[in-house]
Short mmCIF file of C-alpha atoms and ligand atoms in Angstrom, two decimals:
data_model
loop_
_atom_site.label_atom_id
_atom_site.label_comp_id
_atom_site.label_asym_id
_atom_site.label_seq_id
_atom_site.Cartn_x
_atom_site.Cartn_y
_atom_site.Cartn_z
CA MET A 1 124.90 -119.82 39.34
CA SER A 2 125.84 -121.01 35.85
CA ASP A 3 129.37 -122.07 35.00
CA LYS A 4 129.85 -118.88 33.00
CA SER A 5 128.67 -116.55 35.72
CA VAL A 6 130.78 -118.36 38.33
CA LYS A 7 133.89 -117.73 36.29
CA LYS A 8 132.92 -114.14 35.54
CA ASN A 9 132.38 -113.59 39.25
CA VAL A 10 135.79 -115.10 40.15
CA ARG A 11 137.59 -113.19 37.40
CA GLU A 12 136.03 -109.87 38.38
CA PHE A 13 136.83 -110.50 42.01
CA TYR A 14 140.53 -111.07 41.31
CA ASP A 15 140.73 -108.21 38.80
CA ARG A 16 139.08 -105.69 41.09
CA VAL A 17 139.95 -106.88 44.59
CA GLY A 18 142.24 -109.90 45.02
CA TRP A 19 145.13 -108.62 42.91
CA GLN A 20 144.92 -104.98 43.91
CA LEU A 21 147.82 -103.79 46.01
CA THR A 22 147.00 -102.65 49.52
CA GLY A 23 148.89 -99.89 51.33
CA ASP A 24 151.73 -102.13 52.48
CA GLU A 25 152.72 -103.33 48.97
CA LEU A 26 150.87 -106.60 49.44
CA TYR A 27 147.99 -107.91 47.41
CA GLN A 28 144.59 -107.95 49.08
CA ASN A 29 144.72 -111.73 48.63
CA ALA A 30 147.74 -111.94 50.98
CA GLN A 31 145.56 -110.85 53.90
CA TYR A 32 144.36 -114.42 54.05
CA GLU A 33 147.87 -115.73 54.65
CA ASP A 34 149.71 -115.56 57.95
CA LEU A 35 152.53 -113.17 57.14
CA ARG A 36 153.74 -112.60 60.70
CA PRO A 37 157.49 -113.03 61.25
CA VAL A 38 156.84 -115.88 63.71
CA SER A 39 155.32 -118.03 60.94
CA LYS A 40 157.66 -116.96 58.17
CA GLU A 41 160.12 -119.86 58.30
CA TYR A 42 157.37 -122.48 58.52
CA ILE A 43 155.43 -120.99 55.62
CA HIS A 44 158.62 -120.68 53.56
CA ARG A 45 159.50 -124.33 54.11
CA CYS A 46 155.99 -125.44 53.16
CA HIS A 47 156.13 -123.41 49.94
CA MET A 48 159.46 -124.99 49.10
CA ARG A 49 158.00 -128.51 49.35
CA VAL A 50 156.67 -128.09 45.81
CA ASN A 51 160.24 -128.09 44.45
CA ARG A 52 160.84 -131.62 45.70
CA HIS A 53 158.35 -133.08 43.26
CA ILE A 54 158.49 -131.18 39.98
CA ALA A 55 161.47 -131.65 37.68
CA PRO A 56 164.09 -129.00 38.54
CA GLU A 57 164.59 -128.15 34.89
CA GLY A 58 162.90 -128.35 31.54
CA ARG A 59 161.53 -126.30 28.68
CA TYR A 60 158.14 -125.03 29.89
CA LEU A 61 156.65 -125.01 33.37
CA LEU A 62 152.92 -124.36 33.49
CA ASP A 63 151.61 -122.35 36.44
CA ALA A 64 147.86 -122.86 36.17
CA GLY A 65 146.08 -120.06 38.04
CA SER A 66 149.40 -118.35 38.63
CA GLY A 67 147.99 -115.15 40.04
CA PRO A 68 150.82 -112.59 40.16
CA VAL A 69 153.34 -115.27 41.34
CA GLN A 70 153.02 -113.43 44.60
CA TYR A 71 155.60 -115.06 46.88
CA PRO A 72 159.37 -115.25 46.26
CA GLU A 73 159.29 -119.04 46.79
CA TYR A 74 156.93 -119.39 43.84
CA VAL A 75 159.56 -117.90 41.55
CA THR A 76 161.96 -120.73 42.41
CA TYR A 77 159.69 -123.38 40.84
CA SER A 78 160.62 -122.31 37.32
CA GLU A 79 164.23 -121.23 37.91
CA GLY A 80 165.62 -124.18 35.95
CA TYR A 81 163.11 -123.85 33.09
CA HIS A 82 163.45 -122.06 29.80
CA ALA A 83 160.12 -120.30 30.45
CA ARG A 84 157.21 -120.28 32.85
CA VAL A 85 153.77 -120.24 31.27
CA CYS A 86 151.60 -118.21 33.62
CA MET A 87 147.97 -118.98 32.89
CA ASP A 88 145.10 -117.28 34.67
CA ILE A 89 141.53 -116.18 34.15
CA SER A 90 142.45 -112.73 35.48
CA ILE A 91 144.39 -110.40 33.23
CA VAL A 92 145.32 -108.24 36.20
CA ALA A 93 147.04 -111.28 37.73
CA LEU A 94 149.08 -111.77 34.57
CA ARG A 95 150.06 -108.11 34.27
CA GLU A 96 151.35 -108.32 37.83
CA ALA A 97 153.13 -111.61 37.11
CA ARG A 98 154.87 -109.97 34.17
CA LYS A 99 156.26 -107.28 36.47
CA ARG A 100 157.86 -110.06 38.50
CA LEU A 101 159.01 -112.47 35.81
CA GLY A 102 159.47 -110.31 32.71
CA ASP A 103 160.75 -112.30 29.72
CA HIS A 104 161.03 -115.51 31.69
CA GLY A 105 157.24 -115.66 31.60
CA LEU A 106 154.68 -116.31 28.88
CA TYR A 107 151.25 -115.04 29.81
CA VAL A 108 148.01 -116.68 28.79
CA VAL A 109 144.48 -115.72 29.80
CA ALA A 110 142.56 -119.00 29.89
CA ASP A 111 140.30 -121.25 31.92
CA VAL A 112 142.02 -124.10 33.77
CA ALA A 113 139.12 -126.38 32.78
CA ARG A 114 139.70 -125.65 29.08
CA LEU A 115 143.42 -125.49 28.56
CA PRO A 116 144.43 -124.11 25.17
CA PHE A 117 147.73 -126.04 25.02
CA LYS A 118 149.04 -128.98 23.03
CA SER A 119 149.25 -132.34 24.78
CA GLU A 120 152.42 -133.31 26.66
CA VAL A 121 154.02 -129.91 26.22
CA PHE A 122 154.95 -129.12 29.84
CA ASP A 123 157.92 -130.56 31.67
CA GLY A 124 156.42 -129.48 34.97
CA ILE A 125 153.07 -128.15 36.16
CA VAL A 126 152.04 -126.39 39.34
CA SER A 127 148.57 -125.22 40.24
CA LEU A 128 148.14 -123.65 43.65
CA HIS A 129 144.82 -122.67 45.23
CA THR A 130 143.04 -122.44 41.87
CA ILE A 131 140.96 -125.55 41.17
CA HIS A 132 138.87 -124.75 44.25
CA HIS A 133 137.45 -121.82 42.26
CA VAL A 134 136.16 -124.14 39.53
CA PRO A 135 132.60 -125.53 39.73
CA THR A 136 132.39 -129.24 40.57
CA GLU A 137 131.44 -130.27 37.03
CA ASP A 138 134.60 -128.61 35.72
CA LYS A 139 136.99 -130.13 38.23
CA ILE A 140 137.54 -133.39 36.33
CA PRO A 141 138.17 -131.52 33.04
CA ALA A 142 140.65 -129.34 34.95
CA TYR A 143 142.59 -132.29 36.38
CA GLU A 144 142.43 -134.16 33.08
CA GLY A 145 143.51 -131.12 31.08
CA LEU A 146 146.54 -130.59 33.29
CA TYR A 147 147.41 -134.27 33.00
CA ARG A 148 147.00 -134.20 29.22
CA THR A 149 149.44 -131.34 28.85
CA LEU A 150 152.07 -132.91 31.13
CA ALA A 151 155.00 -134.59 29.36
CA PRO A 152 155.46 -138.33 29.97
CA GLY A 153 157.87 -139.12 32.79
CA ARG A 154 157.12 -135.76 34.46
CA LYS A 155 155.14 -134.64 37.49
CA MET A 156 152.64 -132.00 38.44
CA VAL A 157 151.78 -130.56 41.83
CA VAL A 158 148.31 -129.33 42.73
CA VAL A 159 147.53 -127.65 46.06
CA ASN A 160 144.03 -126.81 47.31
CA GLY A 161 142.57 -126.88 50.81
CA TRP A 162 140.10 -129.54 51.92
CA THR A 163 136.52 -128.49 52.64
CA ARG A 164 136.95 -129.64 56.20
CA SER A 165 140.18 -130.81 57.70
CA PRO A 166 139.51 -133.54 60.30
CA LEU A 167 142.60 -132.36 62.19
CA MET A 168 141.55 -128.71 62.28
CA LEU A 169 138.01 -129.68 63.30
CA ARG A 170 139.41 -131.66 66.21
CA LEU A 171 141.54 -128.74 67.26
CA ALA A 172 138.79 -126.11 66.92
CA ARG A 173 138.14 -125.86 70.66
CA PHE A 174 141.83 -125.76 71.45
CA MET A 175 142.27 -122.92 68.95
CA ASN A 176 139.42 -121.01 70.50
CA LEU A 177 140.83 -121.52 73.98
CA MET A 178 144.32 -120.43 72.97
CA LYS A 179 142.99 -117.29 71.32
CA ARG A 180 141.01 -116.33 74.43
CA LEU A 181 143.93 -117.11 76.69
CA HIS A 182 146.26 -115.01 74.61
CA ASP A 183 143.83 -112.09 74.47
CA TRP A 184 143.47 -112.30 78.25
CA TRP A 185 147.26 -112.41 78.70
CA ILE A 186 147.73 -109.37 76.48
CA ARG A 187 145.14 -107.40 78.46
CA LYS A 188 146.01 -108.47 82.00
CA ILE A 189 149.74 -108.99 81.87
CA LYS A 190 150.88 -106.74 79.04
CA HIS A 191 148.20 -104.09 79.59
CA GLN A 192 147.57 -103.80 75.87
CA GLU A 193 144.63 -104.37 73.60
CA PRO A 194 144.78 -107.61 71.57
CA GLU A 195 145.11 -107.13 67.85
CA VAL A 196 141.79 -107.15 66.04
CA SER A 197 142.01 -108.69 62.63
CA LEU A 198 140.50 -106.98 59.62
CA GLU A 199 137.94 -109.75 59.38
CA THR A 200 136.71 -109.14 62.89
CA GLU A 201 136.15 -105.50 62.22
CA THR A 202 134.40 -105.50 58.90
CA ARG A 203 132.27 -108.59 58.40
CA SER A 204 129.39 -110.30 60.14
CA PRO A 205 130.14 -113.28 62.41
CA LYS A 206 128.29 -115.58 59.99
CA THR A 207 130.32 -114.42 57.01
CA ARG A 208 133.53 -114.58 58.98
CA ALA A 209 132.79 -118.13 60.09
CA ALA A 210 132.16 -119.23 56.52
CA GLU A 211 135.29 -117.52 55.28
CA LYS A 212 137.39 -118.91 58.08
CA ASP A 213 136.15 -122.34 57.23
CA ALA A 214 136.97 -121.97 53.60
CA GLU A 215 139.98 -119.71 54.16
CA ILE A 216 139.21 -117.62 51.15
CA PRO A 217 138.65 -113.99 50.43
CA SER A 218 135.00 -112.98 50.52
CA GLY A 219 133.17 -112.39 47.28
CA THR A 220 134.58 -115.33 45.35
CA TYR A 221 133.09 -118.65 44.45
CA VAL A 222 134.81 -121.61 46.11
CA GLN A 223 133.95 -125.27 45.92
CA LYS A 224 136.30 -127.48 47.87
CA HIS A 225 136.15 -131.22 48.42
CA ASP A 226 137.45 -133.83 50.81
CA ALA A 227 140.08 -136.56 50.45
CA GLU A 228 137.49 -139.20 49.64
CA TRP A 229 136.11 -137.16 46.73
CA LEU A 230 139.57 -136.56 45.29
CA THR A 231 140.55 -140.21 45.65
CA ASN A 232 137.38 -141.38 43.91
CA THR A 233 137.73 -138.76 41.21
CA LEU A 234 141.35 -139.45 40.28
CA LYS A 235 141.28 -143.23 40.67
CA GLY A 236 141.90 -144.86 37.32
CA ARG A 237 142.57 -141.50 35.64
CA MET A 238 146.10 -140.79 36.76
CA ALA A 239 148.80 -141.99 39.15
CA TYR A 240 148.86 -139.74 42.15
CA GLN A 241 149.80 -139.40 45.75
CA ILE A 242 148.34 -137.13 48.41
CA LEU A 243 151.04 -135.64 50.66
CA VAL A 244 151.02 -132.72 53.03
CA TRP A 245 151.61 -129.14 51.90
CA ARG A 246 150.61 -127.54 55.21
CA SER A 247 148.70 -129.38 57.90
CA VAL A 248 147.49 -126.32 59.80
CA SER A 249 145.13 -123.58 58.70
CA VAL A 250 145.76 -119.84 58.86
CA ASN A 251 143.13 -119.73 61.57
CA PHE A 252 145.19 -122.21 63.60
CA LEU A 253 148.36 -120.16 63.13
CA ARG A 254 146.68 -116.94 64.20
CA SER A 255 144.98 -118.51 67.22
CA VAL A 256 147.71 -120.76 68.55
CA ILE A 257 151.09 -119.51 67.38
CA TYR A 258 152.51 -116.47 69.16
CA PRO A 259 156.13 -115.30 69.14
CA GLU A 260 156.20 -114.78 72.90
CA TRP A 261 154.77 -118.25 73.54
CA GLY A 262 157.41 -120.28 71.71
CA GLY A 263 155.61 -120.01 68.37
CA ARG A 264 158.69 -120.68 66.26
CA PHE A 265 159.51 -123.76 68.27
CA TRP A 266 155.97 -125.15 67.95
CA LEU A 267 156.02 -124.61 64.20
CA LYS A 268 159.28 -126.55 63.98
CA VAL A 269 157.54 -129.37 65.84
CA ILE A 270 154.58 -129.26 63.45
CA TYR A 271 156.92 -129.25 60.45
CA TRP A 272 158.79 -132.22 61.89
CA PHE A 273 155.52 -134.16 62.18
CA GLU A 274 154.60 -133.23 58.62
CA GLU A 275 157.92 -134.55 57.36
CA ARG A 276 157.53 -137.73 59.39
CA PHE A 277 153.88 -138.41 58.44
CA PRO A 278 153.28 -136.66 55.07
CA ARG A 279 150.60 -139.05 53.84
CA TYR A 280 148.54 -139.08 57.00
CA LEU A 281 148.74 -135.31 57.50
CA GLY A 282 148.06 -134.76 53.82
CA ARG A 283 144.68 -136.41 54.29
CA VAL A 284 143.66 -135.02 57.66
CA GLY A 285 145.43 -131.66 57.65
CA GLN A 286 144.19 -128.46 56.03
CA TYR A 287 146.18 -128.38 52.79
CA PRO A 288 147.14 -131.46 50.78
CA LEU A 289 149.84 -131.47 48.15
CA LEU A 290 148.74 -133.66 45.28
CA VAL A 291 151.57 -135.08 43.22
CA VAL A 292 150.56 -136.55 39.87
CA SER A 293 153.09 -138.55 37.97
CA LYS A 294 152.76 -139.32 34.27
CA PRO A 295 154.48 -142.56 33.36
CA LEU A 296 156.73 -142.86 30.34
CA ASN A 297 154.80 -145.95 29.51
CA ASP A 298 151.06 -145.21 29.38
CA ARG A 299 150.17 -148.79 30.18
CA GLN A 300 151.34 -148.49 33.79
CA SER A 301 148.48 -149.52 36.07
CA LEU A 302 146.45 -146.58 37.32
CA ASP A 303 144.30 -148.56 39.68
CA GLU A 304 146.39 -147.90 42.75
CA PRO A 305 148.07 -144.69 43.86
CA SER A 306 151.62 -145.02 42.57
CA LYS A 307 154.87 -144.24 44.32
CA VAL A 308 155.70 -140.83 42.93
C1 SAM B 401 143.79 -117.94 45.33
S1 SAM B 401 144.47 -117.35 43.83
C2 SAM B 401 145.98 -118.28 43.79
C3 SAM B 401 147.03 -117.65 42.96
C4 SAM B 401 148.40 -118.32 43.06
N1 SAM B 401 148.37 -119.65 42.48
C5 SAM B 401 148.82 -118.37 44.50
O1 SAM B 401 148.85 -119.45 45.09
O2 SAM B 401 149.12 -117.30 45.04
C6 SAM B 401 143.49 -118.15 42.57
C7 SAM B 401 143.88 -117.75 41.18
O3 SAM B 401 143.20 -118.62 40.28
C8 SAM B 401 142.66 -117.87 39.21
N2 SAM B 401 141.51 -118.61 38.67
C9 SAM B 401 140.31 -118.81 39.26
N3 SAM B 401 139.51 -119.55 38.46
C10 SAM B 401 140.24 -119.85 37.37
C11 SAM B 401 139.96 -120.58 36.18
N4 SAM B 401 138.78 -121.18 35.97
N5 SAM B 401 140.93 -120.67 35.26
C12 SAM B 401 142.14 -120.06 35.45
N6 SAM B 401 142.45 -119.36 36.55
C13 SAM B 401 141.52 -119.25 37.51
C14 SAM B 401 142.28 -116.54 39.85
O4 SAM B 401 142.16 -115.53 38.89
C15 SAM B 401 143.45 -116.34 40.81
O5 SAM B 401 144.50 -115.64 40.21
#
């Protein structure tokens, strides 16, 4: 697929499917998140990690691939800013974002790999789950464009999942076992039928496996990479650090974490480990949080990942 048709495909997907509201006032896209009460606190705390790195206040915050700013935590990122620039390839996303942010937002339809902004104009930048939709040849322009528009002395946060998380791969059998055990327990002890997820009902096992792996809605183009690729790509271009956003996948949460089996407690344990070992779990876990720091002085060495 050409670069143009990839982007058309992604845009049409989000316009027609991803950012359409489903019956329960959630976007279709939210079906790929674990929204169960048992995981709520953990997911909330992971979302809030972004705030630790971007400047709490400033003139403009860029949200590159903002979508509709779908979770309340996302709104907090720009609370101390004069305005949040929501940029997305999907106009439906931006119309929805406007409903949430109103005049606090500025809304720009654009491609993250070709940013139509002046250099060094943003005091903070976030880009969540967006660059994975960009073809490989556009990923460097996307990272470089974001860096170019970041003001000196400021930071940006980029979150995308790894292609394969070594940790999740190691735990694949455990996840499978836990899911079977829980289904058995529900049937034999609780005399109920285990919940069947939407994915299980509507798509082929092959498609489901691929989607589970990538953790993305079907129908969209996704090209993820691993930690080695990102390290090699950013080395010498910008000062960065890879930390953890969330070490476990949605598949892990749905297979292993259950309210009646101490789920909340286990998520507190996982969160504790993430706080204790953010660099290690950022590399091996499912979702890294990339923090890029732009020095005040451009001559700062970029050869080594900096302390950000
Ligand atoms: C998975 S959603 C994430 C939305 C939001 N950041 C979030 O975390 O909920 C990906 C978003 O990126 C947008 N997107 C995909 N490719 C893009 C591109 N090349 N330029 C700008 N936005 C893009 C999509 O339209 C969609 O709104």
